[in-house]
PDB file of C-alpha atoms in Angstrom:
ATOM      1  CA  UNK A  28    -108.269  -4.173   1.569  1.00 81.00           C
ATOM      2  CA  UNK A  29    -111.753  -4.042   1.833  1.00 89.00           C
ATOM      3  CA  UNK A  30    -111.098  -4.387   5.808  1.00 93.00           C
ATOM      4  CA  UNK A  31    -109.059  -2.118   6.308  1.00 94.00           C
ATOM      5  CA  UNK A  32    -111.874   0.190   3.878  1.00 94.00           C
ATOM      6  CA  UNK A  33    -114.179  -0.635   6.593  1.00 95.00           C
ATOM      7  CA  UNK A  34    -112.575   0.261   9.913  1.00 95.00           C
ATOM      8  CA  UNK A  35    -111.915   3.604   8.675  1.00 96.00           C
ATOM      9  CA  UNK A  36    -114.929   4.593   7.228  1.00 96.00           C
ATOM     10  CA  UNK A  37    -116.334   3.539  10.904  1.00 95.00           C
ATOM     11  CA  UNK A  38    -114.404   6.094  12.028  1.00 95.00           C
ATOM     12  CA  UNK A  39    -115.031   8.836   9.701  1.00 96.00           C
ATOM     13  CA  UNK A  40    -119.171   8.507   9.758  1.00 95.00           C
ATOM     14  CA  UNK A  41    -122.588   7.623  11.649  1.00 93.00           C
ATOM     15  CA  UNK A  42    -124.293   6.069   9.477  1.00 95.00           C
ATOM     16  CA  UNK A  43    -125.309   2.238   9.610  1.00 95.00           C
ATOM     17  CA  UNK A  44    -122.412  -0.009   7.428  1.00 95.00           C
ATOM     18  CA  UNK A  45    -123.168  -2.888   5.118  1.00 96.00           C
ATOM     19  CA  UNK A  46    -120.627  -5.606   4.818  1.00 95.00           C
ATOM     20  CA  UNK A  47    -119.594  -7.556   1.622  1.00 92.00           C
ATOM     21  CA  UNK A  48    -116.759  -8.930   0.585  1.00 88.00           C
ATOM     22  CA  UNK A  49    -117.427  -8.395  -3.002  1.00 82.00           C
ATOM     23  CA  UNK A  50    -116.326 -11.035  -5.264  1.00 76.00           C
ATOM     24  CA  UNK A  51    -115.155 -13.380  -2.690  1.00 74.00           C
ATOM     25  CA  UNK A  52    -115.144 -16.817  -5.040  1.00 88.00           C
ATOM     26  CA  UNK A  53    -116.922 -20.104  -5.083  1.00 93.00           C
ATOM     27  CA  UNK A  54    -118.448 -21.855  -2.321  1.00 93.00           C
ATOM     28  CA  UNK A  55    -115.551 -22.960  -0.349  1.00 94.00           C
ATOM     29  CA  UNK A  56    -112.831 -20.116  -0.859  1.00 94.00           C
ATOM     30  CA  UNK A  57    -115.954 -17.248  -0.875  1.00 92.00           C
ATOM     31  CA  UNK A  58    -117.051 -18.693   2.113  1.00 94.00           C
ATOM     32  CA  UNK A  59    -113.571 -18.486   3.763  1.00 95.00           C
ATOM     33  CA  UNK A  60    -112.870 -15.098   2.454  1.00 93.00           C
ATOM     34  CA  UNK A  61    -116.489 -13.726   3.793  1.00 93.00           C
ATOM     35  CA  UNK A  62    -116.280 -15.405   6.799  1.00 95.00           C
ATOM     36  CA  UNK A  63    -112.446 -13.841   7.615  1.00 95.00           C
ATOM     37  CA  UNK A  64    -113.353 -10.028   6.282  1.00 94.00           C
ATOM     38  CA  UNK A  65    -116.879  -9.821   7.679  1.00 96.00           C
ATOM     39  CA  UNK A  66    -116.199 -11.997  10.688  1.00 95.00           C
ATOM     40  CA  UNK A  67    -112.923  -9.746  11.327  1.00 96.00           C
ATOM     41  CA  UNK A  68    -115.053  -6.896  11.136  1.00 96.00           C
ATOM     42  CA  UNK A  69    -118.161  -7.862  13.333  1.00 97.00           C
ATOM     43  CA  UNK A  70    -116.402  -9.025  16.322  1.00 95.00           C
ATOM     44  CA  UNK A  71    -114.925  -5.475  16.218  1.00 95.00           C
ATOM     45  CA  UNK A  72    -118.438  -3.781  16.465  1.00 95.00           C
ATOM     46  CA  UNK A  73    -118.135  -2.649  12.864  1.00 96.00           C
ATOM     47  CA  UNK A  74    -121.365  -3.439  10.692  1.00 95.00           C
ATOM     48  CA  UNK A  75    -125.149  -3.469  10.854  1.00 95.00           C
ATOM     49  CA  UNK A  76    -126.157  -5.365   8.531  1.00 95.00           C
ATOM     50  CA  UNK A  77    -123.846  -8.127   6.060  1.00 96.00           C
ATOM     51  CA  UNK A  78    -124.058  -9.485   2.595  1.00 94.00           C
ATOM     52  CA  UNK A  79    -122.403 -12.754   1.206  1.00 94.00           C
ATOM     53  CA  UNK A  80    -121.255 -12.958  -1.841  1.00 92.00           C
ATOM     54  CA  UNK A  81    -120.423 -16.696  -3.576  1.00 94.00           C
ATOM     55  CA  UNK A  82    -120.160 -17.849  -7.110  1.00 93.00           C
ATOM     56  CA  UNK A  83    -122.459 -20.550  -5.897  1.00 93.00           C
ATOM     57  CA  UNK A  84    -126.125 -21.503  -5.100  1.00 93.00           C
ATOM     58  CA  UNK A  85    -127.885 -17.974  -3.925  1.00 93.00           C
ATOM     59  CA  UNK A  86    -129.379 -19.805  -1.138  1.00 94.00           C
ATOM     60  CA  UNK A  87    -126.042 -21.024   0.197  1.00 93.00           C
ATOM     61  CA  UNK A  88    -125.072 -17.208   0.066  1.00 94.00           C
ATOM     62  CA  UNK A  89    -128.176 -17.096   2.838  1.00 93.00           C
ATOM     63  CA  UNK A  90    -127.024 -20.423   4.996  1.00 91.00           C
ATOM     64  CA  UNK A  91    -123.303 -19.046   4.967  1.00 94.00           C
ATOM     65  CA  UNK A  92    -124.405 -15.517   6.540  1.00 94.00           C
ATOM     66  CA  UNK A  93    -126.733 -17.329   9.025  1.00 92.00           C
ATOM     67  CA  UNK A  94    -123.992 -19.632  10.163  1.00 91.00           C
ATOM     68  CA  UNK A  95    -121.576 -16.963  10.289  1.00 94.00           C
ATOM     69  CA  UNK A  96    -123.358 -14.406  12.807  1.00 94.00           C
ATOM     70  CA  UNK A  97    -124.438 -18.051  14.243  1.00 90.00           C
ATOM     71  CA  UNK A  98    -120.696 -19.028  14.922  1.00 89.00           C
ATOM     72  CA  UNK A  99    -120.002 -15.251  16.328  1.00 92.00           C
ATOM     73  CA  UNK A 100    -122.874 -15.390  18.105  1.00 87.00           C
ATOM     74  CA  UNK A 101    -124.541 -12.593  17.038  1.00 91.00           C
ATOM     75  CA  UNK A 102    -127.553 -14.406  16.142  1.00 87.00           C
ATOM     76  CA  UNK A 103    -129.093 -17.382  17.283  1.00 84.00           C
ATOM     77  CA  UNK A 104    -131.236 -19.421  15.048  1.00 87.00           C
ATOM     78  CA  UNK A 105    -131.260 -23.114  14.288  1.00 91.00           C
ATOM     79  CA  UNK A 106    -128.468 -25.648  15.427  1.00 94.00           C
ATOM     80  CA  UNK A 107    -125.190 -24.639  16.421  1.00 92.00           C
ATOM     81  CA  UNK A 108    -123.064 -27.871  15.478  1.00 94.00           C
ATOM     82  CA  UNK A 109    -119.866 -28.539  17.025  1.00 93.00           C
ATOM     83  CA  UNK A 110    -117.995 -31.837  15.923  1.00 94.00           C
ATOM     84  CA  UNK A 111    -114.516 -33.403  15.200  1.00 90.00           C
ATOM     85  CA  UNK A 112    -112.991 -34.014  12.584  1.00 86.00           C
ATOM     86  CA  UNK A 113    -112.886 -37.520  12.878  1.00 81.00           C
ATOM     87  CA  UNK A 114    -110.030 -39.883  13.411  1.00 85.00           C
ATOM     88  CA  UNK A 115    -108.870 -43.658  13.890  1.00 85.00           C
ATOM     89  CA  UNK A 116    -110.453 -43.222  17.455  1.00 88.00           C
ATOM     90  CA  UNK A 117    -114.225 -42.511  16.231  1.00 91.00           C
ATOM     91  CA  UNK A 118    -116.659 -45.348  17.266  1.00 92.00           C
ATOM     92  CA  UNK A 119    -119.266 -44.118  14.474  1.00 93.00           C
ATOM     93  CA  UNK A 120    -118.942 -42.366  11.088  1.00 93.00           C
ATOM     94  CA  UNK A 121    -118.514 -38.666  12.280  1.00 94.00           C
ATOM     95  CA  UNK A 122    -118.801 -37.116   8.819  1.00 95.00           C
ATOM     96  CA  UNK A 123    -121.918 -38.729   7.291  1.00 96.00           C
ATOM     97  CA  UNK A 124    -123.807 -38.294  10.845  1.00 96.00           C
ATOM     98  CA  UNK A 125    -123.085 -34.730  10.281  1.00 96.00           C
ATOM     99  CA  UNK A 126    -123.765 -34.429   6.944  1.00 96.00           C
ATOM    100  CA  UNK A 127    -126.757 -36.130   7.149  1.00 98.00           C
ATOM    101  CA  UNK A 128    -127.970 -34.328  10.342  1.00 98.00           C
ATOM    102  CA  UNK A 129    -127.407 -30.795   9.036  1.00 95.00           C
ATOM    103  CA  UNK A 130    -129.461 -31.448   5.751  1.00 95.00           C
ATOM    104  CA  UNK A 131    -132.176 -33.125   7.836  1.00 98.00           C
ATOM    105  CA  UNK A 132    -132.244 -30.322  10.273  1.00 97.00           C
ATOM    106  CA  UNK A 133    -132.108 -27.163   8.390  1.00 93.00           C
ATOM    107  CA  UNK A 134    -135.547 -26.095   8.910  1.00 95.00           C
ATOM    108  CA  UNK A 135    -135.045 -25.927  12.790  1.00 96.00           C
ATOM    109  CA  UNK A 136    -135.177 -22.460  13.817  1.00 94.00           C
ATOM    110  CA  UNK A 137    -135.443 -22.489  17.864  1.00 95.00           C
ATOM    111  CA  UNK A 138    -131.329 -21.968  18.880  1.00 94.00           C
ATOM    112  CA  UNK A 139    -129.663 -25.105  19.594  1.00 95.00           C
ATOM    113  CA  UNK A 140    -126.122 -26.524  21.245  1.00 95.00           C
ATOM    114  CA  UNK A 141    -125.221 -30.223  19.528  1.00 97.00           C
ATOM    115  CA  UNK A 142    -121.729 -31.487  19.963  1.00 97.00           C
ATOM    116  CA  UNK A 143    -121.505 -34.701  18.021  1.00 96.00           C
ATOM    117  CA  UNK A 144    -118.044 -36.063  18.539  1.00 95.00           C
ATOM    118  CA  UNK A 145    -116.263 -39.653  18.082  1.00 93.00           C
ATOM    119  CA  UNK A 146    -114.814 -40.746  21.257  1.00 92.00           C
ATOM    120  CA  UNK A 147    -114.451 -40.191  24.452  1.00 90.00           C
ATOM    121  CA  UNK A 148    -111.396 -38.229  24.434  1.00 90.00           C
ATOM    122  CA  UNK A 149    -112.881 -35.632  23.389  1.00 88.00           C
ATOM    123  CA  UNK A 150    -116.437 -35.912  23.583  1.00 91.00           C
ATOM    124  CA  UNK A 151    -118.061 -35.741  27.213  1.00 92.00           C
ATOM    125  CA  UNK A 152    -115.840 -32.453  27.390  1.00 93.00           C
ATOM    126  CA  UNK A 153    -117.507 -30.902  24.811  1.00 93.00           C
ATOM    127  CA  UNK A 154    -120.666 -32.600  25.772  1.00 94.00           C
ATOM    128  CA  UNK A 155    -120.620 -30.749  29.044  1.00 94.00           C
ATOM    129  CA  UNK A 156    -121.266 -27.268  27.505  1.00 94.00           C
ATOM    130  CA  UNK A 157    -124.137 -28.173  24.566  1.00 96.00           C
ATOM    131  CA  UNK A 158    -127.702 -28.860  25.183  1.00 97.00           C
ATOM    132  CA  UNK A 159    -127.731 -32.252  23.697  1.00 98.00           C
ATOM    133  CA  UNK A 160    -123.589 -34.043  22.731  1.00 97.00           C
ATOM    134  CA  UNK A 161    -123.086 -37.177  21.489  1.00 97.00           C
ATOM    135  CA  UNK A 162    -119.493 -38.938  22.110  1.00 96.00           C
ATOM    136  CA  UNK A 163    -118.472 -42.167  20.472  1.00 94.00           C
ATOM    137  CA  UNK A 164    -118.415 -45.144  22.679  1.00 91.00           C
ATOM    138  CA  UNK A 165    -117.841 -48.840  22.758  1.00 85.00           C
ATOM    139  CA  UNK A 166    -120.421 -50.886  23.108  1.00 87.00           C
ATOM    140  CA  UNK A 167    -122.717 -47.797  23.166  1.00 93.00           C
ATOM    141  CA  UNK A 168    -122.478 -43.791  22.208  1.00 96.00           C
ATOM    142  CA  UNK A 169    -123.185 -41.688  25.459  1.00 96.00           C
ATOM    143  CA  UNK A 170    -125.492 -39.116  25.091  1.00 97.00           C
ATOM    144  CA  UNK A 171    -125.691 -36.042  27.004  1.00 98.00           C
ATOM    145  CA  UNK A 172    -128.375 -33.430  27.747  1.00 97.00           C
ATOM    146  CA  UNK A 173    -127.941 -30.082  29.102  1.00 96.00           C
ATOM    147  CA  UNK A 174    -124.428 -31.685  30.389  1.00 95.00           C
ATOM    148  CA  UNK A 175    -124.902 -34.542  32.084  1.00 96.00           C
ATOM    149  CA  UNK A 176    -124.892 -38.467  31.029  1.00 96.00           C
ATOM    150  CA  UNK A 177    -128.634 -39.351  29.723  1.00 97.00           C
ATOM    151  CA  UNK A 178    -128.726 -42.603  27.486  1.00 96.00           C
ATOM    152  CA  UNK A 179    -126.580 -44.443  25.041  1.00 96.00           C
ATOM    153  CA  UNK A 180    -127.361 -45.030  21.498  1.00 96.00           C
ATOM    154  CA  UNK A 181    -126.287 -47.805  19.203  1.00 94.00           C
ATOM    155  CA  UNK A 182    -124.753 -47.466  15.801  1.00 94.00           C
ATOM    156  CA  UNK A 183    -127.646 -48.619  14.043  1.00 94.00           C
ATOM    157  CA  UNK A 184    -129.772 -46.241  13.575  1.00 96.00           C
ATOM    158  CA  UNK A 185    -127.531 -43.611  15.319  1.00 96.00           C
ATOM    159  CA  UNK A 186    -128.684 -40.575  12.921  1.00 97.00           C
ATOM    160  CA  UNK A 187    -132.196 -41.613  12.894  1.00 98.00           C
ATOM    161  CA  UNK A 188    -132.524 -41.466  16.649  1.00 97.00           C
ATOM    162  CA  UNK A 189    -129.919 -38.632  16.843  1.00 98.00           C
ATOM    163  CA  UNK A 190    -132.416 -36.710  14.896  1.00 98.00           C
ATOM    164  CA  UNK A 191    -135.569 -37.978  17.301  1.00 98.00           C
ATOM    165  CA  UNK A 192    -133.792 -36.504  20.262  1.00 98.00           C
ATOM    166  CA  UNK A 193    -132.754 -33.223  18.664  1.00 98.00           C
ATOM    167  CA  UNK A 194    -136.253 -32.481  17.766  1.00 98.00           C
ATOM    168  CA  UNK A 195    -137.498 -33.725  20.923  1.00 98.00           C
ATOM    169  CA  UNK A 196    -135.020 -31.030  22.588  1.00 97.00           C
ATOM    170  CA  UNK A 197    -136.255 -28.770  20.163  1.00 97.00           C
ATOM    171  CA  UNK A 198    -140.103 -29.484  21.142  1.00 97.00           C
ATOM    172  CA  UNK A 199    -139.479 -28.703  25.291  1.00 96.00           C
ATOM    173  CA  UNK A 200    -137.406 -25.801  24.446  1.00 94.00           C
ATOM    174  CA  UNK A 201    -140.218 -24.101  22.166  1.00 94.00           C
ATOM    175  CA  UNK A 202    -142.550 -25.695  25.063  1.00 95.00           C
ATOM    176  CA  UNK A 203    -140.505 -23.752  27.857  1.00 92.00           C
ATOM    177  CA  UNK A 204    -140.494 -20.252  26.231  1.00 90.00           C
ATOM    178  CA  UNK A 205    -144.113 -20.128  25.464  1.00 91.00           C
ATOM    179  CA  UNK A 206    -144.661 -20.980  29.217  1.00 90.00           C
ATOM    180  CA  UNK A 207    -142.851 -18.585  30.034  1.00 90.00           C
ATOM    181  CA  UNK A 208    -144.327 -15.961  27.721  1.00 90.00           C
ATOM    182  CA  UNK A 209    -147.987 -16.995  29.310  1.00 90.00           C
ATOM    183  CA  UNK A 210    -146.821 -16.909  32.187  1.00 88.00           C
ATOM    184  CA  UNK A 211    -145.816 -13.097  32.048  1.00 87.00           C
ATOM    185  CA  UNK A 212    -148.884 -12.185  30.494  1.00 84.00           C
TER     186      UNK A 212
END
């Protein structure tokens, strides 16, 4: 309802909208809900500006919208994480590496690619089109940097030195803009 609300009033007025999808639910079925309606909505050209709306945490309200406009690419900041969904072919424990990488990497604001995937069905496809992928491998994960084959990584402290290398990404990126910007000046 609340869609279909806000394509026509985008066609009956000029003013700027705000999105909400008022009383969407908890964390997982608000987020769904929001991420439908407003998504729906946004990839139309309808909105300026969005609200999220979870019986939850306030702050995950704030992470939810963020990823959102992150995942329709509205807005880049911080990592963009693309990963399976793990299976019997994984060569490393897909779920906790990404759990534990997106809590350790929330404060990263500088717009990143990361595929982190389990094997190499999969992976060095994916890995092709981030700026840093990982893809499960025996004896060795492969990782990849702006698409290409770079170094392999052991299981052992895989999301330790997964972490080292996304920050290190991080560091030359921020390094390479502000080149740039003194550049032009």
């Amino acid at each position: 309802m609340a869609v279909a609300a806000y394509r026509r009033l985008a066609t009956l007025i000029e003013q700027p909208l705000h999105l909400g999808i008022t009383e969407a639910g908890g964390l997982r079925s608000g987020t769904v809900k929001s991420s439908i309606g407003l998504g729906m909505l946004l990839m139309d050209g309808i909105g300026d500006t969005i609200r999220v709306s979870l019986a939850a945490d306030p702050v995950e309200e704030i992470k939810v919208g963020f990823d959102m406009l992150k995942s329709l690419r509205l807005r880049a900041k911080g990592i963009n994480f693309i990963a399976c969904p793990s299976c019997s072919r994984q060569n490393f424990d897909v779920i906790g590496t990404m759990n534990a990488l997106e809590e350790r990497l929330e404060d990263i604001m500088t717009p990143l690619d990361v595929s982190v995937i389990g094997c190499v069905v999969n992976g060095p496809g994916e890995a092709k089109e981030v700026d840093l992928g990982l893809t499960g491998g025996s004896p060795a994960n492969l990782v990849y940097i702006d698409g290409k084959p770079a170094s392999k990584l052991s299981n052992d402290h895989l999301v330790d030195d997964l972490e080292r290398l996304i920050r290190e990404r991080v560091r030359l990126k921020e390094q390479a803009e502000q080149d740039v910007i003194a550049r032009d000046q």
